[in-house]
Coordinates of C-alpha atoms and ligand atoms in Angstrom, one line a residue:
X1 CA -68.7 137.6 11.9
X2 CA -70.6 135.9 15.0
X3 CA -73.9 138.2 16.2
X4 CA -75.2 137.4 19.7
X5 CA -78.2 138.4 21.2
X6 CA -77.0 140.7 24.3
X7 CA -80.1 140.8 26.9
X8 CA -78.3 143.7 28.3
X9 CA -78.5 146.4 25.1
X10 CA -81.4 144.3 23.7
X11 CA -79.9 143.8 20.5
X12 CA -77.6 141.3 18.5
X13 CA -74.1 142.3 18.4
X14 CA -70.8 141.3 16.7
X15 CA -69.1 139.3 19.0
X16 CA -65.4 140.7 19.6
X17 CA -63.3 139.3 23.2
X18 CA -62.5 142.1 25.7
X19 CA -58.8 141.0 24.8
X20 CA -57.1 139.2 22.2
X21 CA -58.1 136.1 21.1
X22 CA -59.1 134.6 24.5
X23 CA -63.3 134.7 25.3
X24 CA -63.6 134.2 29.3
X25 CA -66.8 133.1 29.9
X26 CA -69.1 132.1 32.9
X27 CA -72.3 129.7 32.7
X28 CA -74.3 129.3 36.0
X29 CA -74.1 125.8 37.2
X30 CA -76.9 123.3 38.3
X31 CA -77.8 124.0 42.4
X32 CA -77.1 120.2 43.4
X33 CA -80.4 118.9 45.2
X34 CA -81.4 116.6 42.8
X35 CA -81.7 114.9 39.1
X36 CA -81.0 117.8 36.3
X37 CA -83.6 118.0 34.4
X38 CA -84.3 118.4 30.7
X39 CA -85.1 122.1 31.1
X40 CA -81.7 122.5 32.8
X41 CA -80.0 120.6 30.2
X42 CA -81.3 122.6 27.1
X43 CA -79.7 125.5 28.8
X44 CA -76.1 123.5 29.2
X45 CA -76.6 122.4 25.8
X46 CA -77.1 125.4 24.6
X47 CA -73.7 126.9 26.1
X48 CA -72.0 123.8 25.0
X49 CA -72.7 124.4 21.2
X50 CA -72.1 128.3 22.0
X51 CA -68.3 127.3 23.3
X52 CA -68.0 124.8 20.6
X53 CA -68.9 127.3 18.0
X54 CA -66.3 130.1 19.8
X55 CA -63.6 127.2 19.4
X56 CA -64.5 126.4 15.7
X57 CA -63.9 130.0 14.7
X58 CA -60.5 129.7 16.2
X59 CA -61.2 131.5 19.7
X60 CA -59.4 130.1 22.8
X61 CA -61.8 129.7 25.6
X62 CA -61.6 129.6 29.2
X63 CA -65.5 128.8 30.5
X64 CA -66.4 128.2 33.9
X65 CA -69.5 126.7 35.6
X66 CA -70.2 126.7 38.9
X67 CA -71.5 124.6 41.4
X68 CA -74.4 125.6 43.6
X69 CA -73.4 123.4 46.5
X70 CA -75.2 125.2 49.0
X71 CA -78.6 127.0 48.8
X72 CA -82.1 126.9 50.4
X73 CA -83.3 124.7 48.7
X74 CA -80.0 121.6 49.2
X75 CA -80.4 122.9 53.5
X76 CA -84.1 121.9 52.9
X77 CA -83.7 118.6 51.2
X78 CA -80.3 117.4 52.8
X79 CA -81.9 117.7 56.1
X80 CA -84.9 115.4 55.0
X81 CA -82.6 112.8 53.4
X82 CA -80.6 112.9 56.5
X83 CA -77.5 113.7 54.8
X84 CA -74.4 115.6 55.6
X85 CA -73.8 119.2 53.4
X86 CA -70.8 117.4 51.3
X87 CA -71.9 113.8 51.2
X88 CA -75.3 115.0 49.6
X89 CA -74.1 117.4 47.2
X90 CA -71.2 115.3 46.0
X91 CA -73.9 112.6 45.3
X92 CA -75.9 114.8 42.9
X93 CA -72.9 116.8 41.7
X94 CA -71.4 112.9 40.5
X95 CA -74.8 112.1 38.6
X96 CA -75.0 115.6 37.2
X97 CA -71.5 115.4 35.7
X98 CA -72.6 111.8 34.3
X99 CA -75.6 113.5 32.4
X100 CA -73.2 115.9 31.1
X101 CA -71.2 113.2 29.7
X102 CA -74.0 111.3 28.4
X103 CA -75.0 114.6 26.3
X104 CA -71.9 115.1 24.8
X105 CA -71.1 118.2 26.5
X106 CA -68.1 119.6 27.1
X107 CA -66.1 120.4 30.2
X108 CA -66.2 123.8 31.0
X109 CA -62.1 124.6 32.2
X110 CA -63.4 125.1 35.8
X111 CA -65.7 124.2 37.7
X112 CA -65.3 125.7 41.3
X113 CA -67.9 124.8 44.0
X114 CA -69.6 127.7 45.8
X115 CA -68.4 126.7 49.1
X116 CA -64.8 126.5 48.3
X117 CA -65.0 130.0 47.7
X118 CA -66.1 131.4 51.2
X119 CA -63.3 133.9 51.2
X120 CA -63.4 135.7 48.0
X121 CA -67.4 136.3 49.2
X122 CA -66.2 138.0 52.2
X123 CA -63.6 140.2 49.9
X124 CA -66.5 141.0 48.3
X125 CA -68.5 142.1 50.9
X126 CA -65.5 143.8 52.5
X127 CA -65.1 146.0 48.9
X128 CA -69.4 146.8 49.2
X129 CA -69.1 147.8 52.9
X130 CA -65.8 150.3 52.0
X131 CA -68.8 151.9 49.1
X132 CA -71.3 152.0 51.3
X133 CA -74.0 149.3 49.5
X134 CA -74.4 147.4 52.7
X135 CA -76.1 147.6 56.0
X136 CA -76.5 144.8 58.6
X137 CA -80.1 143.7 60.2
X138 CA -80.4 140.8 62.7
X139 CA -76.9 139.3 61.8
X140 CA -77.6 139.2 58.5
X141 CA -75.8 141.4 55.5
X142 CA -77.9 143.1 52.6
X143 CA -77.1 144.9 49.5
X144 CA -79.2 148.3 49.5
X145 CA -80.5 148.5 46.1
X146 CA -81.3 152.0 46.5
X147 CA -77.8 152.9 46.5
X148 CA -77.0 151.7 43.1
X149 CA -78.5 153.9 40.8
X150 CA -78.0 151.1 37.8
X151 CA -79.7 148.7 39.6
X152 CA -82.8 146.6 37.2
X153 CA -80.4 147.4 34.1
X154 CA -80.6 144.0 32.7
X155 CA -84.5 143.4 33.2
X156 CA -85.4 146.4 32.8
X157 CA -86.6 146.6 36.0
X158 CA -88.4 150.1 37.3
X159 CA -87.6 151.0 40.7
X160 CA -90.8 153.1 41.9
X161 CA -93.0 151.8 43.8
X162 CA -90.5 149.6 45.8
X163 CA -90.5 150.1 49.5
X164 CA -87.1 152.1 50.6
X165 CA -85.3 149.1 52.8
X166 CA -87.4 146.0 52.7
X167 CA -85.5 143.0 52.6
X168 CA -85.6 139.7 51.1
X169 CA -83.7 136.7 52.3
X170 CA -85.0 133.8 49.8
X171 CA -82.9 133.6 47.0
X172 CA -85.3 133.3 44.5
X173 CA -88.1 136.1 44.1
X174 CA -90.5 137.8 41.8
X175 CA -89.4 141.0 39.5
X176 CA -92.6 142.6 41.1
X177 CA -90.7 142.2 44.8
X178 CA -87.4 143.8 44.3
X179 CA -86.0 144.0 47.5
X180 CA -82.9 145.0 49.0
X181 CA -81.4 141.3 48.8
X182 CA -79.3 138.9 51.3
X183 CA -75.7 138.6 50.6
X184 CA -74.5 136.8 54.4
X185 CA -77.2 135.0 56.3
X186 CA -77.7 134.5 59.5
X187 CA -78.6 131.2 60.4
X188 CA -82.2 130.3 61.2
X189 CA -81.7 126.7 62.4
X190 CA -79.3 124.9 64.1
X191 CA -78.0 122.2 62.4
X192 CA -77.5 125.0 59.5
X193 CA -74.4 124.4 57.4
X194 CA -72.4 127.5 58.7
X195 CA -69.2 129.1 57.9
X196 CA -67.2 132.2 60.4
X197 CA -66.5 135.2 59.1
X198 CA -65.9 139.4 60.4
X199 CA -70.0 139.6 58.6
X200 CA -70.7 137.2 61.7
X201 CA -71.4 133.5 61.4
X202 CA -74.1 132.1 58.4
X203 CA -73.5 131.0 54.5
X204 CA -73.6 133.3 51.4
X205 CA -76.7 133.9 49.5
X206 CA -77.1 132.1 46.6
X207 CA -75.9 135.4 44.3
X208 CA -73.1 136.3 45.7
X209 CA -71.2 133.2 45.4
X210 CA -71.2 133.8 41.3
X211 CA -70.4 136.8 41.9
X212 CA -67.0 135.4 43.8
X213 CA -66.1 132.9 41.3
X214 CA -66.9 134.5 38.3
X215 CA -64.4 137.5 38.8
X216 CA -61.7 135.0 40.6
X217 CA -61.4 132.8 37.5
X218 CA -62.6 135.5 34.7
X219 CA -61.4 138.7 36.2
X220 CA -63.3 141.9 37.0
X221 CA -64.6 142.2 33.6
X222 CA -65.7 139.2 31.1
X223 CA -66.7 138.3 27.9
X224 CA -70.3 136.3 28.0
X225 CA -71.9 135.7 31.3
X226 CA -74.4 132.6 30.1
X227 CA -77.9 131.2 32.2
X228 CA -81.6 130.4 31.6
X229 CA -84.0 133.4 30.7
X230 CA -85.7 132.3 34.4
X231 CA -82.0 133.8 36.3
X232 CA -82.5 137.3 34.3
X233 CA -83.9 138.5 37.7
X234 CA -83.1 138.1 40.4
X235 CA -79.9 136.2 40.0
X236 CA -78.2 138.6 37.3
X237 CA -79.5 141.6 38.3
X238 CA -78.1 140.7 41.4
X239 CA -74.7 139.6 40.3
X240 CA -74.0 142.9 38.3
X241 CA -74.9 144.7 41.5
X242 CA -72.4 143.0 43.5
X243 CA -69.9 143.2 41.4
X244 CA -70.3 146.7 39.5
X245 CA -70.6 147.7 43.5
X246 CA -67.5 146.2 44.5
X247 CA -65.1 147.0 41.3
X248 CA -67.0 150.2 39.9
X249 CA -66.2 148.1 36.3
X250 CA -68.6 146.7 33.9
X251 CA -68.9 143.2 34.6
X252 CA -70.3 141.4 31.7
X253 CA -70.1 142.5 28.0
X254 CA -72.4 140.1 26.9
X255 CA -75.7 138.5 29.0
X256 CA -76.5 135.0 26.8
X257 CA -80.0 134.2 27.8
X258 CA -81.4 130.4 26.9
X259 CA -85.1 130.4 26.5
X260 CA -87.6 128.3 28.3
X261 CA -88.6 124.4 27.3
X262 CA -91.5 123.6 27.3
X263 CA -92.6 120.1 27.3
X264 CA -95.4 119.0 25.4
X265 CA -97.0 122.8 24.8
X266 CA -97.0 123.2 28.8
X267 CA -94.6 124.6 31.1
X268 CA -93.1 121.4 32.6
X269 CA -94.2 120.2 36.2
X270 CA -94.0 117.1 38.4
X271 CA -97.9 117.2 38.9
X272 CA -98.6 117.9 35.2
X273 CA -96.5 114.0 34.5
X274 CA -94.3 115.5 32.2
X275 CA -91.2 116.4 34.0
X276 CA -88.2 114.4 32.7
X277 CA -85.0 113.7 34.2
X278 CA -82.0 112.1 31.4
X279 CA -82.2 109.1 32.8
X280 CA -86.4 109.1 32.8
X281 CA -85.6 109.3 28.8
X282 CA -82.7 106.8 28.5
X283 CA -84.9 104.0 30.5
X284 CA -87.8 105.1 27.7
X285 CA -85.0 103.7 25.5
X286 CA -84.3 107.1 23.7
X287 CA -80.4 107.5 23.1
X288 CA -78.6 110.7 24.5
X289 CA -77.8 111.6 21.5
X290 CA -81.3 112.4 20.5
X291 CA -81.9 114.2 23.5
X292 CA -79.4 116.7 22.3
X293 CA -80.3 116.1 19.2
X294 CA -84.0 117.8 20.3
X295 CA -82.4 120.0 22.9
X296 CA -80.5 122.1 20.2
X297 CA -82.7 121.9 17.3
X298 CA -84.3 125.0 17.7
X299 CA -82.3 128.2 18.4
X300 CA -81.5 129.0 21.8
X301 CA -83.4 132.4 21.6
X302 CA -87.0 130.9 20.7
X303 CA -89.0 128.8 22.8
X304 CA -88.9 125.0 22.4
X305 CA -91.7 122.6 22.4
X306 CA -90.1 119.2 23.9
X307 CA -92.3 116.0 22.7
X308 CA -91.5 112.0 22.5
X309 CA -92.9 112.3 19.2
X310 CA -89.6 114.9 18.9
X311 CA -87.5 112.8 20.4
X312 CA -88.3 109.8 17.5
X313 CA -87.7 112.0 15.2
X314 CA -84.5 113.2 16.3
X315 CA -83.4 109.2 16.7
X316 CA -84.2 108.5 13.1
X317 CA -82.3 112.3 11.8
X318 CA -79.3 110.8 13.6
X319 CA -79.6 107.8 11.9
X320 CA -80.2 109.2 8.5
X321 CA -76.8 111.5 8.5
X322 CA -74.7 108.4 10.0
X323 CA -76.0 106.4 7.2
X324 CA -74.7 108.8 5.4
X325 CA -71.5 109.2 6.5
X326 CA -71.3 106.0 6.3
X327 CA -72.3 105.1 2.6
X328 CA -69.8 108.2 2.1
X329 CA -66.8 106.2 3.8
X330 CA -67.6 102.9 1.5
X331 CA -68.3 104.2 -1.5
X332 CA -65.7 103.6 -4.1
X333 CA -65.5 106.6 -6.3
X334 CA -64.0 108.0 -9.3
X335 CA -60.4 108.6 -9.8
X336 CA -61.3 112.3 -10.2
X337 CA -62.8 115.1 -7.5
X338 CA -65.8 115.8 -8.6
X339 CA -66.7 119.5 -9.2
X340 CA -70.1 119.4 -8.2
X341 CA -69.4 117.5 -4.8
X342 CA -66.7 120.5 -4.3
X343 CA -69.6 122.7 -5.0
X344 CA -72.0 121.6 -2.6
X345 CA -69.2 121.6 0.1
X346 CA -69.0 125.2 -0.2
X347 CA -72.5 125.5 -0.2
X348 CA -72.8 123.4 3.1
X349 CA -70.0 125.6 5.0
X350 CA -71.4 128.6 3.7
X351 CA -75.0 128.1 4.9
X352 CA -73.4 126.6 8.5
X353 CA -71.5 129.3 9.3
X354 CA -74.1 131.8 8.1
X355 CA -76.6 130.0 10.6
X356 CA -74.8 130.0 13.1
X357 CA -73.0 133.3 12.7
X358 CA -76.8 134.6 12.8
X359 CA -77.0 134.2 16.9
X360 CA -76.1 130.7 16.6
X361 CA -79.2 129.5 14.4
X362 CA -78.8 125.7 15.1
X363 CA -81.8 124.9 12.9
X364 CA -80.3 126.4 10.1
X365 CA -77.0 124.4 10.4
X366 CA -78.4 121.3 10.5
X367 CA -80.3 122.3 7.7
X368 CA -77.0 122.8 6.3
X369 CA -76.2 119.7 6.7
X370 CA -79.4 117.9 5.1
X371 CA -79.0 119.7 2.4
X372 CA -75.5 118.0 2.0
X373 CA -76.6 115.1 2.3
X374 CA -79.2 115.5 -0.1
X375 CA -76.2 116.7 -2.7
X376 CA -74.1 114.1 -1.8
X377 CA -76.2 111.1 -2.1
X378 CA -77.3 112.7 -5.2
X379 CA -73.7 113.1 -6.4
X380 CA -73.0 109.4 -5.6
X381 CA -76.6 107.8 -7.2
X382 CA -75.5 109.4 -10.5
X383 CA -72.1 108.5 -10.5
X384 CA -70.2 111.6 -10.1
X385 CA -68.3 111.1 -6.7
X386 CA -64.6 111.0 -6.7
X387 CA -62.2 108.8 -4.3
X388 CA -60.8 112.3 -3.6
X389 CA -64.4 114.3 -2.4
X390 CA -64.6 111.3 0.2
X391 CA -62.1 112.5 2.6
X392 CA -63.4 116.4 1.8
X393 CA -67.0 115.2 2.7
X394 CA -66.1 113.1 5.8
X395 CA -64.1 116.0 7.0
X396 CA -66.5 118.7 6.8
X397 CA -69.0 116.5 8.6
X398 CA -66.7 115.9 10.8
X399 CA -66.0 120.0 11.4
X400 CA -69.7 120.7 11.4
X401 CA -70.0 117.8 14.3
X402 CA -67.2 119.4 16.2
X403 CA -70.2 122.1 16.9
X404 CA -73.3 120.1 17.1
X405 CA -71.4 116.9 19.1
X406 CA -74.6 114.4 18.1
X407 CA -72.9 112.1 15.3
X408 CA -70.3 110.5 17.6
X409 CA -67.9 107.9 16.5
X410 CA -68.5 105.9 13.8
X411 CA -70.1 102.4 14.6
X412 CA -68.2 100.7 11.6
X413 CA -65.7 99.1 13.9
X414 CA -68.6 97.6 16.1
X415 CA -70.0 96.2 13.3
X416 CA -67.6 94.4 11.8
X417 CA -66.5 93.0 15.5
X418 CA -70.2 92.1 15.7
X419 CA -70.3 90.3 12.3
X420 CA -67.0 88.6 12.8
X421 CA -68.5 86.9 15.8
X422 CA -71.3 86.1 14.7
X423 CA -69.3 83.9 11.3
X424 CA -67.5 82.3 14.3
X425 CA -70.5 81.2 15.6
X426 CA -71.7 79.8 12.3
X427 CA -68.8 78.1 11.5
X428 CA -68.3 76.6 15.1
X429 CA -72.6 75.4 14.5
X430 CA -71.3 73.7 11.2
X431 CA -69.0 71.8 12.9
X432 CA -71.2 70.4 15.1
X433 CA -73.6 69.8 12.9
X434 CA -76.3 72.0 13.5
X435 CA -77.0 73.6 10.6
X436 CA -80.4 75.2 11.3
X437 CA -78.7 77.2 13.6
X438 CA -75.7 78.2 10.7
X439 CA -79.1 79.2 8.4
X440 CA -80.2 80.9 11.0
X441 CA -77.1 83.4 11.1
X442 CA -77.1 83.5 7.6
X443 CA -80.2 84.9 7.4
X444 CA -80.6 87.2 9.9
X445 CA -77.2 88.5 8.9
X446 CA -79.4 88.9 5.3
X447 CA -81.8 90.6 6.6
X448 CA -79.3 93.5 8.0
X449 CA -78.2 93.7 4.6
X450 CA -74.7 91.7 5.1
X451 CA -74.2 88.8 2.7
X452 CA -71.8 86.0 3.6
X453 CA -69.6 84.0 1.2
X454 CA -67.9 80.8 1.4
X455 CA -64.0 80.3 0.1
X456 CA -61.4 78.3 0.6
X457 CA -59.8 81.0 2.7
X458 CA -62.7 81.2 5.1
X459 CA -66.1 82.9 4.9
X460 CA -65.8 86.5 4.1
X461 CA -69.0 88.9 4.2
X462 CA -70.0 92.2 2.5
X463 CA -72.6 94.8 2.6
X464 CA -75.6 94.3 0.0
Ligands
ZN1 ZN1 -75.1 132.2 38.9

């Protein structure tokens, strides 16, 4: 039985969807201004291996992920690249799609853009004006705080001490300033990005628009509502308020909450040097995969310390297990399955699941899958692997990747295309003669552990 932490009770939970066997869940997106960065990505990560996990116990899932596609901080830095709203956010939304990609994650089912969804905001604010949670000051629309008795719920927020009626319009703000918050503004400028509606002319505030496209696609109540510990508050305090004040229905049964990153020991900061974008890592030469690797080798609830020295390690862990699966996929075994290698299959799935039925303990599966390794290659060294356990052990690996997504493909194919061309290339050298060159790709070929044979049928080559 899965456990997840819920930030709203405070407590980890047995995970059960609302209804049947379907979990609808929402993730909130990147705001499209710029580069994701790592810190960004360990949270998408981190709902990637959550839906993967949901779908490997046999869940269907519908997940959605917005788009922040407008926001103060895109009107801010559109303006100074001298860009239009949609030409500038389509740029970034592109590359940020392309790191997703690159990391192996998933597609949530939908991913709506904020501004698409203008209407279901004002149906919104139409259903919070009928209960009396909004007032209007200087064309712009705010949610009174003080009218929702619930309100701070999720962070635990106290409200005394808060000034009756003072307002906020940035979207992003300190616990210690709870304010009554923007949900239509007015626009200050004017070359503003603006949309018309009865709340006046302006664009949503930056909660609202979750708010919209969470309970268009997921309906008034939802499963898991997933986002980095930083959106607790305001963001999600401000989402259950719109929505608990519109519908008068819980809206989320479960908050998932991805801790901070930090990057070597420090909170990660352009003027610190160690802020990294995916692509500042892949030009280092580090593959995705080991970025994802790193990203999910700690639990999502604890804290992780992000380092290059990490990162090398992660490359060579990769390597290690697709060594493995790969000496596992050549081996030529015994006629019989072997009992032990059965054994320490169940072992493997039962410590996986375990891990990850524990509030999706990462660590603890890939531990899981060392330790098969270890068996395995211990099986094989003393001679008790059958042809049979091959397809058993390539297939759990297999199921256990389905979750973690860092193996990938298996590079056999590629190597054999790699080595074919390169006995063309010696063959063509021997032709002509040059047979320093036809040495030469003997022996490098050596030296990667491939040893080549002449016969009369041609040259054929095999692994040492
Ligand atoms: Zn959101």
């Amino acid at each position: 039985m899965l456990k997840l932490r819920n930030t709203l009770t405070r407590t980890r939970e047995e995970f059960k969807p609302l209804e049947g066997n379907t979990v609808r869940m929402y993730a909130c997106g990147p705001t499209v201004y710029g580069y994701g960065h790592i810190g960004n990505f360990r949270t998408f990560v981190s709902v990637d291996v959550l839906r993967r996990y949901l779908k490997y116990l046999g869940y269907e899932v519908v997940h959605v992920m917005n788009i922040t596609d407008i926001e103060d901080k895109i009107i801010r830095d559109m303006r100074a690249a001298g860009k239009g709203l949609e030409e500038f956010t389509s740029f970034y939304t592109e590359e940020f799609l392309r790191d997703v990609g690159l990391l192996n994650i998933e597609h949530p089912e939908l991913l709506p853009r904020a501004t698409h969804h203008i209407d279901e905001m004002v149906e919104i604010m139409k259903r919070l004006e009928a209960n009396g949670h909004t007032y209007e000051s200087e064309g712009s629309l705010y949610f009174s705080i003080a009218t929702l008795p619930t309100y701070g719920k999720l962070s635990g927020l106290k409200l005394e001490g808060n000034k009756a009626g003072a307002r906020v319009d940035v979207d992003e703000y300190e616990k210690d300033d709870a304010r009554d918050f923007v949900l239509w503004k007015a626009p200050k400028e004017e070359d503003e990005p603006r949309w018309e509606t009865p709340y006046g002319i302006g664009r949503p505030g930056w909660h609202l628009e979750c708010s919209a496209m969470a309970m268009k696609y997921l309906g008034e109540s939802f499963d898991i509502h997933c986002g980095g510990v930083d959106l607790i508050f305001p963001h999600h305090e401000n989402e259950i308020a719109q929505s608990e004040g519109a519908t008068s229905k819980p809206f989320v049964k479960n908050w998932f909450h991805i801790e901070f990153l930090l990057v070597d020991g420090k909170k990660m900061s352009k003027s610190e040097g160690n802020f990294y974008t995916v692509r500042d890592l892949t030009e280092k030469g580090f593959s995705a995969d080991a970025i994802r690797y790193l990203l999910l080798s700690v639990p999502y609830s604890t804290q992780l310390n992000f380092t290059l020295d990490g990162l090398k390690g992660a490359e060579s862990a990769i390597e290690n297990l697709r060594n493995f699966r790969r000496r596992v996929k050549e081996i030529d075994g015994n006629a019989e399955s072997q009992s032990r290698v059965q054994e320490a299959l169940t072992r493997a799935r039962e410590e996986f699941e375990a891990a990850m039925n524990y509030d999706l303990n990462t660590s603890g599966a890939l531990a899981a899958m060392f330790e098969l390794r270890r068996d395995i290659n211990t099986a094989i060294d003393e001679d008790e692997f059958g042809e049979a356990d091959k397809a058993s052990v390539l297939a759990l690996l297999a199921s256990f990747d389905s979750v973690l997504g860092i193996l990938g493909e298996d590079k056999v194919e590629t190597l054999e295309a790699e080595v074919e061309a390169l006995i063309e290339e010696r063959y063509a050298a021997r032709k002509n003669r040059d047979f320093a060159r036809a040495d030469q790709i003997r022996n490098d070929l050596a030296e990667r552990g491939i040893i080549l044979e002449d016969t009369p049928q041609g040259t054929k080559w095999k692994k040492k």
